[in-house]
Coordinates of C-alpha atoms in Angstrom, one line a residue:
M1 CA 0.0 0.0 0.0
L2 CA 1.3 3.5 -0.8
E3 CA 1.7 6.0 1.8
F4 CA 0.6 9.5 0.8
Q5 CA 2.9 12.0 -0.7
S6 CA 3.3 14.3 -3.8
I7 CA 5.8 16.1 -6.0
R8 CA 6.7 18.3 -8.9
W9 CA 9.5 20.0 -10.8
V10 CA 9.6 22.6 -13.5
S11 CA 6.4 23.4 -15.4
L12 CA 6.0 24.0 -19.2
L13 CA 7.3 27.4 -18.3
A14 CA 10.0 25.4 -16.6
V15 CA 13.4 26.5 -15.3
M16 CA 16.0 24.7 -13.4
V17 CA 17.6 27.0 -10.8
S18 CA 20.9 26.3 -9.2
V19 CA 21.0 27.6 -5.7
G20 CA 23.1 27.5 -2.6
P21 CA 22.2 25.5 0.5
Y22 CA 18.6 25.5 1.5
S23 CA 17.1 23.6 4.3
G24 CA 13.6 22.5 3.4
P25 CA 11.3 21.6 6.2
A26 CA 11.1 18.0 7.3
L27 CA 7.8 16.2 7.5
G28 CA 6.1 17.2 10.7
D29 CA 7.1 20.9 10.4
H30 CA 4.2 22.9 11.8
R31 CA 4.3 25.5 9.1
W32 CA 2.7 23.1 6.6
P33 CA -0.8 22.1 7.6
D34 CA -0.8 18.9 5.5
Q35 CA 2.3 16.8 4.7
R36 CA 2.3 13.4 3.1
Q37 CA 4.7 10.9 1.5
V38 CA 4.3 8.6 -1.5
G39 CA 7.5 6.7 -2.3
P40 CA 10.3 9.2 -2.9
L41 CA 8.0 12.2 -3.0
L42 CA 7.7 14.4 0.1
C43 CA 4.8 16.8 0.0
H44 CA 4.3 20.0 2.1
A45 CA 1.1 21.8 1.4
D46 CA -0.7 24.8 2.9
F47 CA -4.1 23.2 2.1
P48 CA -5.8 19.8 2.7
L49 CA -4.5 17.1 0.3
D50 CA -7.1 14.4 0.9
K51 CA -9.0 15.0 -2.3
Y52 CA -5.8 14.7 -4.3
L53 CA -4.9 11.3 -3.0
P54 CA -5.9 9.3 -6.1
F55 CA -3.9 11.8 -8.2
F56 CA -0.8 11.5 -6.0
Q57 CA -1.0 7.7 -6.2
E58 CA -0.9 8.2 -10.0
I59 CA 2.1 10.5 -9.7
A60 CA 3.9 7.9 -7.6
E61 CA 3.5 5.4 -10.4
L62 CA 5.2 7.7 -12.8
Q63 CA 8.6 6.5 -11.6
T64 CA 7.5 2.9 -12.5
D65 CA 6.6 4.2 -16.0
L66 CA 9.9 5.9 -16.5
V67 CA 11.9 2.8 -15.4
A68 CA 9.8 0.6 -17.7
T69 CA 9.7 2.9 -20.7
L70 CA 13.2 4.4 -20.6
G71 CA 15.2 1.8 -18.8
V72 CA 16.5 4.3 -16.3
G73 CA 17.0 3.6 -12.6
K74 CA 14.9 4.8 -9.8
T75 CA 15.6 8.2 -8.2
R76 CA 18.4 8.1 -5.7
E77 CA 17.0 10.9 -3.5
Y78 CA 13.8 12.2 -2.0
I79 CA 12.1 15.0 -3.8
H80 CA 10.4 17.8 -1.8
L81 CA 7.2 19.3 -3.2
Y82 CA 5.9 22.5 -1.8
L83 CA 2.3 23.2 -2.7
F84 CA 0.3 26.4 -2.3
S85 CA -3.4 27.0 -2.6
K86 CA -3.1 30.5 -4.0
R87 CA -0.8 32.0 -6.6
S88 CA -0.2 35.1 -4.4
T89 CA 1.1 32.9 -1.5
Y90 CA 3.3 31.0 -3.9
Q91 CA 4.8 34.1 -5.3
R92 CA 5.4 35.6 -1.9
Y93 CA 7.2 32.4 -0.7
L94 CA 9.5 32.4 -3.7
R95 CA 10.3 36.1 -3.4
E96 CA 11.3 35.5 0.2
H97 CA 13.4 32.4 -0.4
F98 CA 14.6 32.8 -4.0
P99 CA 14.7 36.5 -4.7
G100 CA 15.5 37.4 -8.3
V101 CA 14.2 34.1 -9.8
P102 CA 11.7 35.0 -12.6
Y103 CA 8.1 34.0 -12.1
R104 CA 7.1 30.5 -13.3
R105 CA 3.8 28.7 -12.7
A106 CA 5.8 26.0 -11.2
L107 CA 9.5 25.9 -10.4
F108 CA 12.1 23.1 -9.9
V109 CA 15.1 24.1 -7.8
K110 CA 18.1 21.9 -7.6
G111 CA 20.9 22.9 -5.2
H112 CA 23.4 20.7 -3.5
G113 CA 20.7 18.6 -1.8
P114 CA 17.5 17.0 -2.8
G115 CA 15.4 18.5 -5.6
M116 CA 12.6 20.8 -4.6
V117 CA 9.5 21.6 -6.6
F118 CA 7.3 24.6 -6.0
A119 CA 3.8 25.0 -7.4
Y120 CA 0.3 26.3 -6.7
A121 CA -3.1 24.9 -7.4
S122 CA -3.7 26.4 -10.8
G123 CA -6.1 25.1 -13.5
D124 CA -3.2 23.1 -14.9
F125 CA -2.1 21.7 -11.6
Q126 CA -2.1 18.0 -12.5
V127 CA -0.4 18.6 -15.9
D128 CA 2.2 20.7 -14.2
L129 CA 2.9 18.2 -11.5
R130 CA 3.3 15.3 -14.0
H131 CA 5.7 17.5 -16.1
E132 CA 7.8 18.5 -13.1
C133 CA 7.8 15.1 -11.5
T134 CA 9.2 13.8 -14.7
H135 CA 12.1 16.2 -14.5
A136 CA 12.6 15.5 -10.8
L137 CA 12.6 11.7 -11.1
L138 CA 14.9 11.8 -14.1
H139 CA 17.5 14.1 -12.4
G140 CA 17.2 12.0 -9.3
S141 CA 18.4 9.0 -11.3
L142 CA 20.7 10.4 -14.0
P143 CA 23.8 12.7 -13.7
M144 CA 22.5 14.9 -16.5
V145 CA 19.9 15.0 -19.3
P146 CA 20.3 17.1 -22.4
L147 CA 17.9 20.1 -22.1
W148 CA 15.9 19.4 -25.2
L149 CA 15.4 15.8 -24.3
D150 CA 14.6 16.6 -20.7
E151 CA 11.8 18.9 -21.8
G152 CA 10.6 16.6 -24.6
L153 CA 10.3 13.7 -22.0
A154 CA 8.5 16.0 -19.6
E155 CA 6.1 17.1 -22.3
Y156 CA 5.3 13.5 -23.1
F157 CA 4.8 12.3 -19.6
E158 CA 2.8 15.3 -18.4
M159 CA -0.3 13.6 -20.0
P160 CA -2.3 10.9 -18.2
A161 CA -0.9 7.4 -19.2
D162 CA -3.8 6.6 -21.5
Q163 CA -3.4 9.9 -23.4
R164 CA 0.4 10.0 -23.9
Q165 CA 0.3 8.4 -27.4
R166 CA -2.6 10.2 -28.9
G167 CA -3.9 12.8 -26.5
S168 CA -1.2 15.5 -26.4
P169 CA -2.1 19.0 -27.7
H170 CA 1.1 18.8 -29.7
T171 CA -0.2 16.0 -31.9
G172 CA -2.3 18.0 -34.3
P173 CA 0.3 20.6 -35.2
V174 CA 3.0 18.0 -35.6
R175 CA 0.8 15.8 -37.9
R176 CA -0.1 18.8 -40.0
A177 CA 3.6 19.7 -40.4
A178 CA 4.3 16.1 -41.4
L179 CA 1.7 16.3 -44.2
F180 CA 4.1 18.9 -45.8
R181 CA 7.1 16.7 -45.0
R182 CA 8.4 19.2 -42.4
V183 CA 10.8 17.5 -40.0
A184 CA 11.7 18.9 -36.6
D185 CA 15.4 19.7 -36.6
V186 CA 16.8 17.7 -33.7
Q187 CA 20.3 19.2 -34.2
S188 CA 18.8 22.7 -33.7
L189 CA 17.2 21.4 -30.5
E190 CA 20.6 20.0 -29.4
A191 CA 22.2 23.4 -29.8
I192 CA 19.8 25.1 -27.3
T193 CA 21.8 25.9 -24.2
G194 CA 19.3 27.6 -21.9
I195 CA 15.7 27.1 -20.9
D196 CA 14.9 30.7 -21.6
N197 CA 16.0 30.1 -25.2
M198 CA 13.3 27.4 -25.7
S199 CA 10.2 28.6 -27.6
G200 CA 6.8 26.9 -27.6
R201 CA 7.8 25.5 -31.0
D202 CA 10.9 24.0 -29.5
Y203 CA 8.9 22.3 -26.8
R204 CA 6.6 20.8 -29.5
Q205 CA 9.5 19.6 -31.6
A206 CA 11.2 18.1 -28.6
W207 CA 8.0 16.3 -27.8
S208 CA 7.7 15.1 -31.4
W209 CA 11.1 13.4 -31.3
V210 CA 10.3 11.7 -28.0
H211 CA 7.0 10.5 -29.4
F212 CA 8.8 9.2 -32.5
M213 CA 11.4 7.3 -30.4
L214 CA 8.8 5.7 -28.1
H215 CA 6.1 4.9 -30.7
G216 CA 8.0 4.8 -34.0
P217 CA 10.6 2.3 -35.2
A218 CA 11.9 -0.1 -32.6
A219 CA 15.5 1.0 -33.4
A220 CA 14.7 4.5 -32.4
G221 CA 13.4 3.5 -29.0
D222 CA 16.3 1.1 -28.5
E223 CA 18.8 3.9 -29.2
L224 CA 17.0 6.3 -26.8
R225 CA 17.3 3.7 -24.0
S226 CA 20.9 3.0 -24.9
F227 CA 21.7 6.8 -24.9
L228 CA 20.2 7.2 -21.4
G229 CA 21.9 4.0 -20.3
D230 CA 25.3 5.5 -21.2
I231 CA 24.4 8.6 -19.3
Q232 CA 23.5 6.5 -16.3
A233 CA 26.8 4.7 -16.5
H234 CA 28.7 8.0 -16.8
V235 CA 29.8 7.1 -20.3
P236 CA 30.0 10.1 -22.7
P237 CA 26.9 9.5 -24.8
G238 CA 27.7 11.7 -27.8
R239 CA 24.8 13.4 -29.7
L240 CA 21.5 11.5 -29.9
S241 CA 20.9 12.9 -33.4
D242 CA 24.2 11.2 -34.6
R243 CA 23.3 7.9 -32.9
L244 CA 19.8 7.9 -34.4
T245 CA 21.1 8.6 -37.9
Q246 CA 23.6 5.8 -37.6
K247 CA 20.9 3.3 -36.7
I248 CA 18.2 4.7 -39.0
P249 CA 19.8 6.1 -42.2
D250 CA 16.5 7.4 -43.6
L251 CA 15.7 9.0 -40.2
N252 CA 13.8 12.1 -41.6
R253 CA 11.7 9.9 -43.9
Q254 CA 10.8 7.6 -41.0
F255 CA 9.9 10.6 -38.8
V256 CA 7.5 11.9 -41.4
R257 CA 6.0 8.5 -42.0
H258 CA 5.4 8.0 -38.3
F259 CA 3.3 11.2 -38.0
R260 CA 1.4 10.6 -41.3
R261 CA 0.1 7.2 -40.2

Protein backbone atom coordinates (compact mmCIF):
# COMPACT_ATOMS: atom_id res chain seq x y z
CA MET A 1 0.00 0.00 0.00
CA LEU A 2 1.28 3.46 -0.84
CA GLU A 3 1.69 6.01 1.85
CA PHE A 4 0.58 9.49 0.81
CA GLN A 5 2.94 12.05 -0.74
CA SER A 6 3.32 14.32 -3.79
CA ILE A 7 5.80 16.10 -6.01
CA ARG A 8 6.71 18.29 -8.89
CA TRP A 9 9.54 19.95 -10.80
CA VAL A 10 9.56 22.61 -13.53
CA SER A 11 6.40 23.42 -15.44
CA LEU A 12 5.98 23.97 -19.17
CA LEU A 13 7.34 27.37 -18.30
CA ALA A 14 10.04 25.43 -16.60
CA VAL A 15 13.38 26.54 -15.32
CA MET A 16 16.03 24.72 -13.39
CA VAL A 17 17.65 26.99 -10.85
CA SER A 18 20.94 26.25 -9.19
CA VAL A 19 21.04 27.63 -5.69
CA GLY A 20 23.14 27.48 -2.58
CA PRO A 21 22.24 25.48 0.51
CA TYR A 22 18.58 25.52 1.47
CA SER A 23 17.06 23.59 4.33
CA GLY A 24 13.59 22.54 3.38
CA PRO A 25 11.26 21.58 6.22
CA ALA A 26 11.08 17.99 7.33
CA LEU A 27 7.78 16.17 7.51
CA GLY A 28 6.11 17.25 10.71
CA ASP A 29 7.10 20.91 10.37
CA HIS A 30 4.18 22.86 11.84
CA ARG A 31 4.34 25.51 9.11
CA TRP A 32 2.73 23.11 6.65
CA PRO A 33 -0.85 22.11 7.58
CA ASP A 34 -0.77 18.94 5.47
CA GLN A 35 2.27 16.78 4.75
CA ARG A 36 2.32 13.38 3.12
CA GLN A 37 4.69 10.89 1.54
CA VAL A 38 4.35 8.58 -1.47
CA GLY A 39 7.50 6.69 -2.29
CA PRO A 40 10.33 9.17 -2.88
CA LEU A 41 7.97 12.17 -2.97
CA LEU A 42 7.68 14.36 0.11
CA CYS A 43 4.79 16.80 -0.01
CA HIS A 44 4.35 19.95 2.07
CA ALA A 45 1.09 21.84 1.44
CA ASP A 46 -0.74 24.82 2.90
CA PHE A 47 -4.11 23.21 2.10
CA PRO A 48 -5.76 19.80 2.68
CA LEU A 49 -4.54 17.13 0.28
CA ASP A 50 -7.14 14.43 0.91
CA LYS A 51 -9.05 14.96 -2.35
CA TYR A 52 -5.80 14.69 -4.32
CA LEU A 53 -4.91 11.25 -2.96
CA PRO A 54 -5.85 9.32 -6.15
CA PHE A 55 -3.86 11.77 -8.24
CA PHE A 56 -0.78 11.51 -6.03
CA GLN A 57 -0.97 7.74 -6.23
CA GLU A 58 -0.89 8.18 -10.02
CA ILE A 59 2.12 10.47 -9.70
CA ALA A 60 3.90 7.89 -7.57
CA GLU A 61 3.46 5.38 -10.39
CA LEU A 62 5.21 7.74 -12.79
CA GLN A 63 8.57 6.47 -11.59
CA THR A 64 7.55 2.92 -12.55
CA ASP A 65 6.58 4.21 -16.00
CA LEU A 66 9.94 5.93 -16.46
CA VAL A 67 11.88 2.85 -15.42
CA ALA A 68 9.83 0.56 -17.68
CA THR A 69 9.72 2.88 -20.70
CA LEU A 70 13.19 4.43 -20.63
CA GLY A 71 15.23 1.81 -18.80
CA VAL A 72 16.53 4.33 -16.26
CA GLY A 73 17.02 3.55 -12.59
CA LYS A 74 14.86 4.80 -9.76
CA THR A 75 15.61 8.17 -8.21
CA ARG A 76 18.42 8.08 -5.66
CA GLU A 77 16.99 10.87 -3.51
CA TYR A 78 13.82 12.20 -1.96
CA ILE A 79 12.09 15.01 -3.83
CA HIS A 80 10.38 17.76 -1.85
CA LEU A 81 7.19 19.26 -3.22
CA TYR A 82 5.89 22.54 -1.80
CA LEU A 83 2.27 23.23 -2.74
CA PHE A 84 0.28 26.40 -2.26
CA SER A 85 -3.44 26.96 -2.63
CA LYS A 86 -3.06 30.52 -3.96
CA ARG A 87 -0.81 32.05 -6.57
CA SER A 88 -0.17 35.08 -4.35
CA THR A 89 1.10 32.93 -1.47
CA TYR A 90 3.27 30.96 -3.86
CA GLN A 91 4.81 34.10 -5.33
CA ARG A 92 5.42 35.60 -1.89
CA TYR A 93 7.19 32.44 -0.71
CA LEU A 94 9.47 32.39 -3.75
CA ARG A 95 10.30 36.09 -3.41
CA GLU A 96 11.31 35.46 0.19
CA HIS A 97 13.43 32.36 -0.36
CA PHE A 98 14.60 32.79 -3.97
CA PRO A 99 14.71 36.52 -4.72
CA GLY A 100 15.51 37.35 -8.30
CA VAL A 101 14.16 34.12 -9.76
CA PRO A 102 11.72 34.97 -12.59
CA TYR A 103 8.09 33.98 -12.11
CA ARG A 104 7.06 30.55 -13.30
CA ARG A 105 3.78 28.73 -12.74
CA ALA A 106 5.85 25.96 -11.20
CA LEU A 107 9.52 25.86 -10.37
CA PHE A 108 12.10 23.14 -9.90
CA VAL A 109 15.08 24.06 -7.77
CA LYS A 110 18.13 21.86 -7.56
CA GLY A 111 20.94 22.89 -5.25
CA HIS A 112 23.44 20.66 -3.51
CA GLY A 113 20.75 18.64 -1.75
CA PRO A 114 17.50 16.96 -2.79
CA GLY A 115 15.44 18.47 -5.58
CA MET A 116 12.61 20.82 -4.63
CA VAL A 117 9.46 21.60 -6.58
CA PHE A 118 7.26 24.62 -5.96
CA ALA A 119 3.77 24.96 -7.44
CA TYR A 120 0.33 26.34 -6.73
CA ALA A 121 -3.11 24.90 -7.43
CA SER A 122 -3.69 26.43 -10.85
CA GLY A 123 -6.08 25.13 -13.47
CA ASP A 124 -3.19 23.12 -14.92
CA PHE A 125 -2.13 21.72 -11.56
CA GLN A 126 -2.12 18.05 -12.55
CA VAL A 127 -0.39 18.58 -15.90
CA ASP A 128 2.22 20.73 -14.20
CA LEU A 129 2.88 18.15 -11.51
CA ARG A 130 3.32 15.32 -13.99
CA HIS A 131 5.65 17.49 -16.05
CA GLU A 132 7.79 18.54 -13.13
CA CYS A 133 7.82 15.12 -11.50
CA THR A 134 9.22 13.76 -14.72
CA HIS A 135 12.09 16.25 -14.48
CA ALA A 136 12.65 15.51 -10.81
CA LEU A 137 12.63 11.74 -11.13
CA LEU A 138 14.94 11.78 -14.15
CA HIS A 139 17.45 14.07 -12.45
CA GLY A 140 17.24 12.02 -9.28
CA SER A 141 18.42 9.05 -11.31
CA LEU A 142 20.70 10.44 -14.02
CA PRO A 143 23.77 12.69 -13.66
CA MET A 144 22.49 14.87 -16.53
CA VAL A 145 19.88 14.99 -19.27
CA PRO A 146 20.28 17.14 -22.42
CA LEU A 147 17.95 20.10 -22.13
CA TRP A 148 15.87 19.43 -25.22
CA LEU A 149 15.40 15.76 -24.33
CA ASP A 150 14.61 16.62 -20.71
CA GLU A 151 11.81 18.92 -21.84
CA GLY A 152 10.60 16.55 -24.55
CA LEU A 153 10.26 13.73 -22.04
CA ALA A 154 8.48 16.00 -19.56
CA GLU A 155 6.07 17.15 -22.27
CA TYR A 156 5.35 13.52 -23.12
CA PHE A 157 4.85 12.25 -19.57
CA GLU A 158 2.78 15.26 -18.43
CA MET A 159 -0.29 13.62 -19.97
CA PRO A 160 -2.25 10.86 -18.19
CA ALA A 161 -0.89 7.45 -19.17
CA ASP A 162 -3.82 6.62 -21.46
CA GLN A 163 -3.40 9.90 -23.38
CA ARG A 164 0.36 9.95 -23.93
CA GLN A 165 0.35 8.36 -27.35
CA ARG A 166 -2.55 10.24 -28.94
CA GLY A 167 -3.89 12.83 -26.48
CA SER A 168 -1.21 15.53 -26.41
CA PRO A 169 -2.13 19.00 -27.73
CA HIS A 170 1.11 18.79 -29.73
CA THR A 171 -0.24 15.96 -31.87
CA GLY A 172 -2.32 18.05 -34.29
CA PRO A 173 0.33 20.64 -35.20
CA VAL A 174 3.02 17.99 -35.64
CA ARG A 175 0.80 15.84 -37.85
CA ARG A 176 -0.09 18.85 -40.00
CA ALA A 177 3.61 19.67 -40.43
CA ALA A 178 4.27 16.06 -41.43
CA LEU A 179 1.71 16.35 -44.24
CA PHE A 180 4.08 18.89 -45.81
CA ARG A 181 7.09 16.71 -44.96
CA ARG A 182 8.38 19.21 -42.42
CA VAL A 183 10.79 17.52 -40.04
CA ALA A 184 11.67 18.90 -36.61
CA ASP A 185 15.39 19.71 -36.64
CA VAL A 186 16.80 17.70 -33.75
CA GLN A 187 20.27 19.21 -34.25
CA SER A 188 18.85 22.69 -33.67
CA LEU A 189 17.24 21.41 -30.48
CA GLU A 190 20.58 19.99 -29.35
CA ALA A 191 22.16 23.43 -29.82
CA ILE A 192 19.81 25.12 -27.32
CA THR A 193 21.81 25.92 -24.19
CA GLY A 194 19.30 27.57 -21.86
CA ILE A 195 15.68 27.05 -20.89
CA ASP A 196 14.92 30.71 -21.56
CA ASN A 197 15.95 30.13 -25.18
CA MET A 198 13.31 27.45 -25.74
CA SER A 199 10.19 28.59 -27.57
CA GLY A 200 6.80 26.92 -27.64
CA ARG A 201 7.77 25.50 -31.03
CA ASP A 202 10.93 24.01 -29.52
CA TYR A 203 8.89 22.27 -26.81
CA ARG A 204 6.58 20.84 -29.46
CA GLN A 205 9.47 19.62 -31.59
CA ALA A 206 11.21 18.08 -28.59
CA TRP A 207 7.97 16.26 -27.78
CA SER A 208 7.70 15.05 -31.38
CA TRP A 209 11.11 13.37 -31.28
CA VAL A 210 10.32 11.68 -27.98
CA HIS A 211 7.01 10.46 -29.41
CA PHE A 212 8.82 9.16 -32.51
CA MET A 213 11.37 7.30 -30.41
CA LEU A 214 8.76 5.75 -28.10
CA HIS A 215 6.11 4.89 -30.70
CA GLY A 216 8.00 4.77 -33.99
CA PRO A 217 10.63 2.29 -35.24
CA ALA A 218 11.91 -0.09 -32.59
CA ALA A 219 15.48 0.95 -33.42
CA ALA A 220 14.70 4.54 -32.36
CA GLY A 221 13.39 3.48 -28.97
CA ASP A 222 16.31 1.13 -28.46
CA GLU A 223 18.76 3.94 -29.22
CA LEU A 224 17.03 6.31 -26.78
CA ARG A 225 17.30 3.73 -24.01
CA SER A 226 20.93 3.02 -24.93
CA PHE A 227 21.68 6.76 -24.87
CA LEU A 228 20.16 7.17 -21.41
CA GLY A 229 21.92 4.01 -20.27
CA ASP A 230 25.27 5.51 -21.24
CA ILE A 231 24.45 8.65 -19.26
CA GLN A 232 23.48 6.54 -16.26
CA ALA A 233 26.80 4.68 -16.52
CA HIS A 234 28.72 7.99 -16.79
CA VAL A 235 29.81 7.10 -20.33
CA PRO A 236 29.95 10.13 -22.69
CA PRO A 237 26.86 9.54 -24.84
CA GLY A 238 27.66 11.73 -27.84
CA ARG A 239 24.80 13.38 -29.69
CA LEU A 240 21.53 11.52 -29.89
CA SER A 241 20.95 12.85 -33.41
CA ASP A 242 24.17 11.20 -34.60
CA ARG A 243 23.28 7.93 -32.93
CA LEU A 244 19.78 7.89 -34.42
CA THR A 245 21.09 8.64 -37.92
CA GLN A 246 23.62 5.84 -37.64
CA LYS A 247 20.91 3.33 -36.69
CA ILE A 248 18.22 4.73 -39.01
CA PRO A 249 19.85 6.11 -42.20
CA ASP A 250 16.51 7.42 -43.57
CA LEU A 251 15.68 9.04 -40.23
CA ASN A 252 13.78 12.06 -41.57
CA ARG A 253 11.66 9.91 -43.87
CA GLN A 254 10.82 7.59 -40.99
CA PHE A 255 9.93 10.59 -38.81
CA VAL A 256 7.50 11.95 -41.41
CA ARG A 257 6.04 8.50 -42.01
CA HIS A 258 5.43 8.03 -38.29
CA PHE A 259 3.31 11.16 -38.00
CA ARG A 260 1.44 10.60 -41.27
CA ARG A 261 0.10 7.21 -40.17
